[in-house]
Coordinates of C-alpha atoms and ligand atoms in Angstrom, one line a residue:
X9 CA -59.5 23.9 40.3
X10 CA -61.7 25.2 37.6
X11 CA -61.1 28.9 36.4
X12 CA -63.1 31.3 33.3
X13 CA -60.7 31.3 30.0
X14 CA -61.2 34.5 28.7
X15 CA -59.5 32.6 25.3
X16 CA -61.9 29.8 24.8
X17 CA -65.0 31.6 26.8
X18 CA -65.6 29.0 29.3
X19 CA -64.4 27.3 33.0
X20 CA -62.0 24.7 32.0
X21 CA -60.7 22.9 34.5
X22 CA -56.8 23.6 35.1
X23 CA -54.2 21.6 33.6
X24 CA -50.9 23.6 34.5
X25 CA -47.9 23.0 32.3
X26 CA -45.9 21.5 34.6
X27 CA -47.6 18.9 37.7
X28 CA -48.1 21.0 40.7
X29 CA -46.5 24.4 39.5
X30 CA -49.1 27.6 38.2
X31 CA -46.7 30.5 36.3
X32 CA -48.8 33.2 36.8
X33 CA -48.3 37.3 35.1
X34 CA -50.3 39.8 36.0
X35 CA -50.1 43.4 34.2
X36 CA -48.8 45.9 37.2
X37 CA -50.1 49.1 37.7
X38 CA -49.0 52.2 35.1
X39 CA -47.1 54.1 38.1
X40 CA -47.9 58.0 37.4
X41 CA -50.8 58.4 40.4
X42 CA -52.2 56.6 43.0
X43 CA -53.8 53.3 42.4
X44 CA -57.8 54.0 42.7
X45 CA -60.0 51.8 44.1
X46 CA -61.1 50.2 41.3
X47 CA -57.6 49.5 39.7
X48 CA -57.2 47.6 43.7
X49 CA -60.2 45.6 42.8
X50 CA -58.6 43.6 40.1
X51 CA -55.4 42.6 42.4
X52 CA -57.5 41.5 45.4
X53 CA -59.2 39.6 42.9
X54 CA -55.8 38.4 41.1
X55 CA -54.6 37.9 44.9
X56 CA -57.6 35.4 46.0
X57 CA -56.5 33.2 42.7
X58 CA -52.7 32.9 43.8
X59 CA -54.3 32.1 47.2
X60 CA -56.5 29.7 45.8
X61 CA -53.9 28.0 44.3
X62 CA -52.2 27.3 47.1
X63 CA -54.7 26.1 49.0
X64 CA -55.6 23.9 46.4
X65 CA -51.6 23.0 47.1
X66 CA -50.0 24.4 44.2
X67 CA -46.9 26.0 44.1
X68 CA -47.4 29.5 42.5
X69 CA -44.5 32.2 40.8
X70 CA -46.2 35.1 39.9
X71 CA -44.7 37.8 37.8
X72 CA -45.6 41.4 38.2
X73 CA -44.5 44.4 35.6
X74 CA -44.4 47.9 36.8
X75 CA -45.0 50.5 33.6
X76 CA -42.8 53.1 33.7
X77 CA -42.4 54.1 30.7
X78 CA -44.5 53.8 27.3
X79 CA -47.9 53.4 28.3
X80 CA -49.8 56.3 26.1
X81 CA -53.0 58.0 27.6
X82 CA -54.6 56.3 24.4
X83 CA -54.6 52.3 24.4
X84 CA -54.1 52.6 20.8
X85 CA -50.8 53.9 20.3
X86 CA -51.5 57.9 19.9
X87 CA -51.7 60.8 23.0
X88 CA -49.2 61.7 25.4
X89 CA -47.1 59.4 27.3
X90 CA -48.5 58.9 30.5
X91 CA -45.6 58.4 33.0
X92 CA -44.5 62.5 31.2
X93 CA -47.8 64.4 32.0
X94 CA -47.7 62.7 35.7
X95 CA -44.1 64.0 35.9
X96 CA -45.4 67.3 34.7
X97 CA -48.5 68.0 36.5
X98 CA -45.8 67.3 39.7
X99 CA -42.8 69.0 38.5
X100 CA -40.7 66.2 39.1
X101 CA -39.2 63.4 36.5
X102 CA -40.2 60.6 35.1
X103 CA -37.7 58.1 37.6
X104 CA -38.9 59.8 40.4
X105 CA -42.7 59.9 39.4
X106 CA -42.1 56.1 38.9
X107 CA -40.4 55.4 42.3
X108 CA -42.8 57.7 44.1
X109 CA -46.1 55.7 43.1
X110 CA -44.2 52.1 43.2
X111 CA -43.8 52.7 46.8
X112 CA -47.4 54.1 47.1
X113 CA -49.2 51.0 45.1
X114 CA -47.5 48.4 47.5
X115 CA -48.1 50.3 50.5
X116 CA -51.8 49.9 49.4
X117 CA -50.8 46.3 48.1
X118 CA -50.1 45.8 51.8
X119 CA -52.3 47.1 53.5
X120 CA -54.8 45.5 51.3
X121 CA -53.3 42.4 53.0
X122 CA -52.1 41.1 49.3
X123 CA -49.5 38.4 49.1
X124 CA -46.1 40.3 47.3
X125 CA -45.6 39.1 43.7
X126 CA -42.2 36.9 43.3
X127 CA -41.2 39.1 41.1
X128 CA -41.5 42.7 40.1
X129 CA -39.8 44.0 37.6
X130 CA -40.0 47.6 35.7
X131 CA -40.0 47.9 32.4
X132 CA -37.4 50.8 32.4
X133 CA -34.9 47.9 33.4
X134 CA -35.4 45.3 30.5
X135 CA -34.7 47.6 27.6
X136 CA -32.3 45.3 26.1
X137 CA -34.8 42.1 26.4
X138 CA -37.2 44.5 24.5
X139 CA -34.5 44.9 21.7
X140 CA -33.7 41.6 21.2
X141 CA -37.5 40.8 20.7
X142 CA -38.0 43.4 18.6
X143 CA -35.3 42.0 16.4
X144 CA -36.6 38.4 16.4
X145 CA -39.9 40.0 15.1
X146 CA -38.4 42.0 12.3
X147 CA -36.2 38.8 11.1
X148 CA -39.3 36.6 11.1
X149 CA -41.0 39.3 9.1
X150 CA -43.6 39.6 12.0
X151 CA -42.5 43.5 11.7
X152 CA -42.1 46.7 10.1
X153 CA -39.8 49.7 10.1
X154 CA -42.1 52.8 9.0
X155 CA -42.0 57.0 9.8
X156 CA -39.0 56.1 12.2
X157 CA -41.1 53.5 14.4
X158 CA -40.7 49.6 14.7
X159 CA -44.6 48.5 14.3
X160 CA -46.2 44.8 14.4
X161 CA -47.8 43.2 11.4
X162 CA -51.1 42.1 12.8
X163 CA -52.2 41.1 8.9
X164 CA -49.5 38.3 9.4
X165 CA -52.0 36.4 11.8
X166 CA -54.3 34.5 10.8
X167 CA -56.2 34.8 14.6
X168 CA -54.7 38.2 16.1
X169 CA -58.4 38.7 17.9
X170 CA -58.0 35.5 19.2
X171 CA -59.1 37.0 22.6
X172 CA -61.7 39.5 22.0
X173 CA -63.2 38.4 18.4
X174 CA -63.4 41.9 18.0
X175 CA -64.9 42.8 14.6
X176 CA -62.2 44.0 12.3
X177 CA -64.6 46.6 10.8
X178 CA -65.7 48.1 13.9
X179 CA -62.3 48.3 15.2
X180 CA -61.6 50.4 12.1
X181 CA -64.6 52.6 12.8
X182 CA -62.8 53.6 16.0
X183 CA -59.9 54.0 15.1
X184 CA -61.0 56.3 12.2
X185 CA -62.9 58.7 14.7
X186 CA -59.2 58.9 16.0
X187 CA -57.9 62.3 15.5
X188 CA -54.4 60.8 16.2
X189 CA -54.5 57.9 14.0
X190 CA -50.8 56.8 13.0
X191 CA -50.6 57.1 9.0
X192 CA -47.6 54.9 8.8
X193 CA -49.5 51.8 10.0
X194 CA -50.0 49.5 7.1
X195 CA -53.4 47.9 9.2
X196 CA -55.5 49.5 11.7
X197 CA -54.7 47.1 14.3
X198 CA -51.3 47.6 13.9
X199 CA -49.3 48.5 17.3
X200 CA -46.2 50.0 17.7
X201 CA -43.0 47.8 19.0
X202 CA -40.3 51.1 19.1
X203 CA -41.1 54.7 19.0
X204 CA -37.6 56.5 17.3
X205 CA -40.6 59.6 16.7
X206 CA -44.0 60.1 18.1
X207 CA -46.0 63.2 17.6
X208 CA -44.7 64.3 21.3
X209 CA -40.9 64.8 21.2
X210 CA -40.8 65.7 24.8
X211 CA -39.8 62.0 25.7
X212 CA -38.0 62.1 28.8
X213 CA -36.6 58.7 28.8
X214 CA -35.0 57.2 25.6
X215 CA -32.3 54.8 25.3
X216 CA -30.0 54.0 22.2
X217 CA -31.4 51.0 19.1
X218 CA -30.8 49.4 16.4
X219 CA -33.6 52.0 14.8
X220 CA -32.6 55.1 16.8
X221 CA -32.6 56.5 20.0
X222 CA -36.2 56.1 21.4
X223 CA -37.8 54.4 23.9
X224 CA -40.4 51.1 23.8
X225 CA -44.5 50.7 22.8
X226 CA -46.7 49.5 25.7
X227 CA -47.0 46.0 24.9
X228 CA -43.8 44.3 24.4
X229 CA -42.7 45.0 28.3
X230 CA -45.4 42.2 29.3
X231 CA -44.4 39.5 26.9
X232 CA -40.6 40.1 27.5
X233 CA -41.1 40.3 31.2
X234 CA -42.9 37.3 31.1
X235 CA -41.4 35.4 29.0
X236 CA -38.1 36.2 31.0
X237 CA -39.4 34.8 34.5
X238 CA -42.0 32.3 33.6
X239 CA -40.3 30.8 30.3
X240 CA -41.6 30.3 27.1
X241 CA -45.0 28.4 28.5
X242 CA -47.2 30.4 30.9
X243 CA -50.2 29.1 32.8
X244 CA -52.2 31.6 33.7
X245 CA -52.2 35.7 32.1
X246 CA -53.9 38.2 34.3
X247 CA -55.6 41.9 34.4
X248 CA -58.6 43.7 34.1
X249 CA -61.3 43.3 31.3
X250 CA -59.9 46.7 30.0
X251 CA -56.6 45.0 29.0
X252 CA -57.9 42.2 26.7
X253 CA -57.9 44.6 24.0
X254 CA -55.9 46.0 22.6
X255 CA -53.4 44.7 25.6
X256 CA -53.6 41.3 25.8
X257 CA -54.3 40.9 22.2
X258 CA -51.1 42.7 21.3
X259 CA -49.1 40.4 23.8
X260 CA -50.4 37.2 22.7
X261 CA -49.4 38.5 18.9
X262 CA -45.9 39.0 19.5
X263 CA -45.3 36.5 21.9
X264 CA -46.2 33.6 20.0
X265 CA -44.6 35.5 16.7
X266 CA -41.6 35.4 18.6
X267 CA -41.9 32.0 19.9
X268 CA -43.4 30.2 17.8
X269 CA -45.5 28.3 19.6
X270 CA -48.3 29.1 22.0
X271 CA -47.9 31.0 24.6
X272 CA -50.2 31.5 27.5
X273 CA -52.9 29.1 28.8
X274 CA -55.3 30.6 30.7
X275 CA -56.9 34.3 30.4
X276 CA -58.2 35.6 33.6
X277 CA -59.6 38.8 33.7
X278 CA -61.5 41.0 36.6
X279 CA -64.5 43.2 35.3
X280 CA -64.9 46.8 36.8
X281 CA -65.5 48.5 39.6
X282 CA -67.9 51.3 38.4
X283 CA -69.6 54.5 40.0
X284 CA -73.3 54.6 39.4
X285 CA -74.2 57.0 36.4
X286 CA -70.6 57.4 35.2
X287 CA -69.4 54.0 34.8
X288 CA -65.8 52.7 35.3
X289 CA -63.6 54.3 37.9
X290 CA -60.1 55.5 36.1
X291 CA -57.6 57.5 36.6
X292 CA -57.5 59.7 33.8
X293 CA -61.1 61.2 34.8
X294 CA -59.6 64.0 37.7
X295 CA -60.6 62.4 41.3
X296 CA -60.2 59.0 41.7
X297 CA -60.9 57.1 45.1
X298 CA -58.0 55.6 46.8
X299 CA -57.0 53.7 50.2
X300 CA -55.9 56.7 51.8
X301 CA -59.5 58.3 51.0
X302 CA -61.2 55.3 52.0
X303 CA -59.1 55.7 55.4
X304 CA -59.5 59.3 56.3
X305 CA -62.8 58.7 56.0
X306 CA -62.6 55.8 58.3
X307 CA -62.8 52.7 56.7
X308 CA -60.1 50.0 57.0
X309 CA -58.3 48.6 53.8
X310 CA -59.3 45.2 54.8
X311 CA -63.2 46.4 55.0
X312 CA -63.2 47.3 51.1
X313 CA -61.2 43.9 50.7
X314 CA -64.2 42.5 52.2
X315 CA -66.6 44.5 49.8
X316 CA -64.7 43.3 47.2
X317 CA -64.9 40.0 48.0
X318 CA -68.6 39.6 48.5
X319 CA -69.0 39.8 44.8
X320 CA -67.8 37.7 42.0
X321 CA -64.9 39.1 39.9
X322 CA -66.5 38.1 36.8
X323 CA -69.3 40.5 37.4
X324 CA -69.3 44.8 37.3
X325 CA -69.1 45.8 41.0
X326 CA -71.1 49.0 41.9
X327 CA -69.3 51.2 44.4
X328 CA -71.2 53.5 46.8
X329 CA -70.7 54.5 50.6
X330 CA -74.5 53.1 51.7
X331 CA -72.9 49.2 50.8
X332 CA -69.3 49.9 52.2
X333 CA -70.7 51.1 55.2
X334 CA -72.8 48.0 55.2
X335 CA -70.0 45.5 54.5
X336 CA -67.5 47.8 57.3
X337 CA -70.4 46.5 59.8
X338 CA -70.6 43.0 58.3
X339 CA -66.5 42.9 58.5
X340 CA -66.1 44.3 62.5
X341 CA -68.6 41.9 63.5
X342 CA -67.3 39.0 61.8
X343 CA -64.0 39.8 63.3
X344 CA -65.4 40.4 66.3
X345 CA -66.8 37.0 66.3
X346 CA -63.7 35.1 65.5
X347 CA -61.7 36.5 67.6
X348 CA -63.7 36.1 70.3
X349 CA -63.4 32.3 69.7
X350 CA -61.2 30.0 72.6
X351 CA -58.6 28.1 72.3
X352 CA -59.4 24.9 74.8
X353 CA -59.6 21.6 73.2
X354 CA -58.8 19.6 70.3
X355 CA -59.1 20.1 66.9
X356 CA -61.9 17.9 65.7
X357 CA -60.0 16.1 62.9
X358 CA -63.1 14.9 60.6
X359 CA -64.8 18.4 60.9
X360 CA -61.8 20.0 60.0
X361 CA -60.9 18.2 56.6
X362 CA -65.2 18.3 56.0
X363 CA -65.0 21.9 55.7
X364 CA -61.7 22.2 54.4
X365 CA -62.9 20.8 51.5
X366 CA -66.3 22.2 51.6
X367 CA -64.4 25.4 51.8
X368 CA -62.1 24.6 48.7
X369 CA -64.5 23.2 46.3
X370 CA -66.3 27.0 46.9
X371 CA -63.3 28.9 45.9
X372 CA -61.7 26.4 43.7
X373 CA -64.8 26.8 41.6
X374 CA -63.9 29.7 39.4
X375 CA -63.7 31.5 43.1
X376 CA -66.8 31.7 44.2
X377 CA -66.0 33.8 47.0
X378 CA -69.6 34.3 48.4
X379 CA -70.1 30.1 48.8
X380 CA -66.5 30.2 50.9
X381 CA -67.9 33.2 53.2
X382 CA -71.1 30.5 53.6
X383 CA -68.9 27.4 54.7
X384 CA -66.8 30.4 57.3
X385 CA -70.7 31.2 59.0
X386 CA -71.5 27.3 58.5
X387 CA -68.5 26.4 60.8
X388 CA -69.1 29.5 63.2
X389 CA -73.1 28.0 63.7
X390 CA -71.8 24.7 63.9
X391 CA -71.9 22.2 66.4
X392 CA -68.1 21.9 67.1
X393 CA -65.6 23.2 69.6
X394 CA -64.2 26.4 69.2
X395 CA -60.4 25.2 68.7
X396 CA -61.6 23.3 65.5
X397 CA -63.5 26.5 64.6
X398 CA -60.1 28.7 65.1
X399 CA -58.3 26.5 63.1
X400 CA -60.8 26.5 60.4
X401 CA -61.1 30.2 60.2
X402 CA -57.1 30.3 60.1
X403 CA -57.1 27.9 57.0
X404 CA -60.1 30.1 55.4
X405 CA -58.0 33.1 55.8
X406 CA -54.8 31.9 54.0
X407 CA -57.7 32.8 50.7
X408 CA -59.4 35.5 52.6
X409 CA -56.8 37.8 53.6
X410 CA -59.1 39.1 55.8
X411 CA -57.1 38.7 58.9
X412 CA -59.9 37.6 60.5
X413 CA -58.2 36.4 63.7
X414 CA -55.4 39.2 64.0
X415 CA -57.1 42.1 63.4
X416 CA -58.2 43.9 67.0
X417 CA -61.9 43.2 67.8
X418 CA -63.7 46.5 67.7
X419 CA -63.6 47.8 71.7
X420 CA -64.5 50.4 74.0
X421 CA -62.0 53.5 73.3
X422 CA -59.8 53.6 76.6
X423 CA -59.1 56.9 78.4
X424 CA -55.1 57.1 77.7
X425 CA -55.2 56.5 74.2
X426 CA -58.6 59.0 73.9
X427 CA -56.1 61.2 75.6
X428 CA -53.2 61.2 73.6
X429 CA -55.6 61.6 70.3
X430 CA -56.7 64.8 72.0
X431 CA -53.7 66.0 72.4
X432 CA -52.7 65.8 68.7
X433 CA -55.8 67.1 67.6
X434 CA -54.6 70.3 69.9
X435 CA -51.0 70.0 68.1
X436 CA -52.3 69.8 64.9
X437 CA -55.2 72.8 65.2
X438 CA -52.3 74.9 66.2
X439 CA -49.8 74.0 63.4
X440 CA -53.0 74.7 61.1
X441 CA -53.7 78.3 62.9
X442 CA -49.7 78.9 62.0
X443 CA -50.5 78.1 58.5
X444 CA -47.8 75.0 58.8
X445 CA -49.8 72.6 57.1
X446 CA -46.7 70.4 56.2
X447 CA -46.8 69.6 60.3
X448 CA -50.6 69.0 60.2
X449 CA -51.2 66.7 57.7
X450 CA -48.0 65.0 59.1
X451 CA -49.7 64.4 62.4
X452 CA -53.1 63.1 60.7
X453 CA -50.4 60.8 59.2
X454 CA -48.7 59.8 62.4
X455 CA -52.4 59.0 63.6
X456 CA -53.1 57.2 60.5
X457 CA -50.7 55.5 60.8
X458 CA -51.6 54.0 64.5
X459 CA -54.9 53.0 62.7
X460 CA -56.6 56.7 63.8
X461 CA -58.8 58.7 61.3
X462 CA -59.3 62.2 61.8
X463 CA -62.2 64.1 60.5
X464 CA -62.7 67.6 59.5
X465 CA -66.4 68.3 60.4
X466 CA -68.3 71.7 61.4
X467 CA -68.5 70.5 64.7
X468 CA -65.2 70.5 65.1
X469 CA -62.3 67.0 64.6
X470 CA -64.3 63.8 65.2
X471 CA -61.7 60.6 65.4
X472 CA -62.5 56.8 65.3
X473 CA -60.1 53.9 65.2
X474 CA -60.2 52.3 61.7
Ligands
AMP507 P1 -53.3 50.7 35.1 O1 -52.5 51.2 36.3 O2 -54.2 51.7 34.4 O3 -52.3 50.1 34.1 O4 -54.3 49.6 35.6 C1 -53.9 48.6 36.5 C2 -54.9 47.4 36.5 O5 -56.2 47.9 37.0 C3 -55.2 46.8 35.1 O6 -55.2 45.4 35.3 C4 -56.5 47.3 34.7 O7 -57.2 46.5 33.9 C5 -57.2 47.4 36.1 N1 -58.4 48.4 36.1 C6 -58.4 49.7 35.6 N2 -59.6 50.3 35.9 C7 -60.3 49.4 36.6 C8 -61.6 49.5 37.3 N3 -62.4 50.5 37.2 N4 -62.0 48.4 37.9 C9 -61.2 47.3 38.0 N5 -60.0 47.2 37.5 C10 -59.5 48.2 36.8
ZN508 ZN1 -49.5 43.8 30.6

């Protein structure tokens, strides 16, 4: 297996720490709104390497955080806490903001057809772990108390831009431009551990500290999460390129303060998904795209997993409707050819392990997902029976996801269920005339939900199975 190391900026091949075993930590979503579709990008991406691994016959633990609480709508320490103007804009708290878009990102996890992380944990539930570090750091003179806050020392590293060989005087240029720049930090670079005072008091949630009563910077919740569930050797750190600074700079500064030793192997990091003319999709910019737009409009999850997967992750990916049209088609009829394949016959052992390992030494070459799709439509032309095919495709997809053989080959619509669509459309044109619209969007949901997408056009509701 040979993966990109954002650390030493080349494909090494991997050595894990321990034979056989990867320890893999990949920074969850920050849970105040919907996952967009580029955010998605990066853990299809992260979900085709844990895949990888195992087919490569690893045995993988990955680690997922969930941010609940410290993230600022700056990276660099300053702005409003994130997690508090979700709650706001919704009128609800902070918990049930958190709990509310938890359950959304893994219902698009799933339906994404991503494997489930070992372990998630919040950071709102490791507050003490977060302490304890913090202390370690001030003892070893790795930190500072200043204006009420806990900050890190960056000057106390000799290689704190060990990932991003930022230039320091750049950095400084930035930050100076900042109108919130934090006076009490004794470097630029400097990031804070605790907040006890922030120039937003409105915290919602704050628990009690050796330095007050406040609540925990963005960056310590990944190396004490991590740190707690992989130990104090990890093999492989992931996210999107946004996080390598300042995120993963900060974690790799305080981790291996507080350790002592090295840290984390391997740096694997996803590059964007961007819109043409404005660059990467976030969240903060107002609409965002997300599954459930994706599917009103009638596309399945697992098409845009395809899309995604037709491009390397090391590359920008440009979204637009004209190619996810393009790949839906591609997808359906792909389907539509495997699953059309038979069943008679015996596997053909030699082919099988031939493009087995044709197939791995594609994606176990810093997953080169377009060379594996090549080996799935060599074995579909080739000149073997269609039980060795099956089987192959079934092997493919354990990286794929796609459900390639499962999911229903696109067919003729049949009368009852054309039928009982009608009849909901009816039900919910009515519930719309009474001005119920709590009713109507349930029913598009209840369609949704049996893989039906509704449209609103001037013609009147158009419907297609998704
Ligand atoms: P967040 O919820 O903002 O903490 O981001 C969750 C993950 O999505 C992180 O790993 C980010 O690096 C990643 N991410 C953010 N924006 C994009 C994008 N436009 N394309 C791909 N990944 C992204
Ligand atoms: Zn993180």
């Amino acid at each position: 297996m040979r993966i990109y190391n954002t650390k030493t900026k080349t494909i090494q091949d991997f050595k894990p720490n321990k034979e056989g075993f990867a320890g893999i930590y990949t920074c969850g979503p920050t849970v105040y709104h919907f996952a967009h579709i580029g955010n998605l990008r990066t853990y299809i991406c992260e979900d085709v390497l844990v895949r990888t691994l195992r087919y490569a016959g690893y045995e993988v633990k990955r680690v997922m955080n969930i941010t609940d609480v410290g993230h600022l709508s700056s990276d660099a320490d300053t702005g409003e806490d994130k997690m508090l103007k979700g709650a706001k804009r919704e009128h609800k708290t902070v918990l049930e903001i958190a709990k509310q878009y938890t359950d959304a990102f893994f219902d698009d996890f799933k339906a994404l057809n991503m494997v489930m992380p070992d372990v998630v944990e919040p950071a709102t539930h490791c507050i003490p772990e977060f302490i304890h570090m913090i202390e370690v750091l001030l003892e070893k003179g790795y930190a500072y108390r200043a204006g009420e806050n806990v900050y890190f020392d960056t000057s106390k590293l000799d290689n704190y831009y060990v990932l991003s060989k930022q230039n320091e005087d750049e950095l400084k240029v930035g930050v100076r431009d900042d109108v919130d720049a934090d006076e009490n930090k004794r470097n630029k670079s400097d990031f804070v551990l605790w907040f006890t005072k922030s120039k937003f008091e409105d915290q919602e949630l704050k628990w009690e500290s050796p330095w007050g009563y406040g609540y925990p910077g963005w960056h310590i919740e990944c190396s004490c999460i991590g740190i707690k569930h992989l130990g104090e050797y990890m093999d492989i750190h992931c996210g999107g390129v946004d996080n390598i600074f300042p995120h993963h700079t900060n974690e790799i500064a305080q981790s291996e303060a507080y350790l002592g030793h090295p840290w984390c192997n391997y740096w694997f990091h996803v590059h964007h998904l961007v819109e043409k003319d404005k660059g990467k999709m976030s969240k903060s910019s107002g609409e965002f795209l997300t599954v459930s737009v994706l599917r009103e409009k009638g596309y399945s999850p697992l098409a845009y997993r395809y899309f995604c997967l037709q491009s390397h992750y090391r590359k920008p990916l440009e979204f637009s409707y004209e190619v996810l049209d393009q790949m839906s088609s591609a997808y359906k009829k792909l389907v539509n050819r495997c699953a059309a394949l038979g069943t008679d016959g015996d596997i053909d052992r030699e082919a099988f392990e031939k493009y087995s390992e044709e197939f791995g030494e594609a994606v176990c070459d810093d997953l080169n997902t377009s060379s594996a799709f090549t080996v799935l439509f060599d074995v579909l032309k080739a000149d073997i029976n269609d039980a060795t095919k099956r089987a192959l495709v079934e092997r493919f997809d354990t990286v794929l996801g796609l459900e390639l053989l499962k999911a229903p080959a696109e067919k003729e619509t049949d009368s009852e269920l054309e039928a009982y669509v009608l009849g909901k459309i009816e039900e919910r044109k009515a519930a719309k005339k009474e001005k119920d619209f709590a009713k109507a969007d349930a029913i598009r949901n209840e369609l949704l939900e049996k893989g039906i997408a509704l449209e609103d056009t001037r013609e009147g509701v158009k419907w297609k199975k998704i």
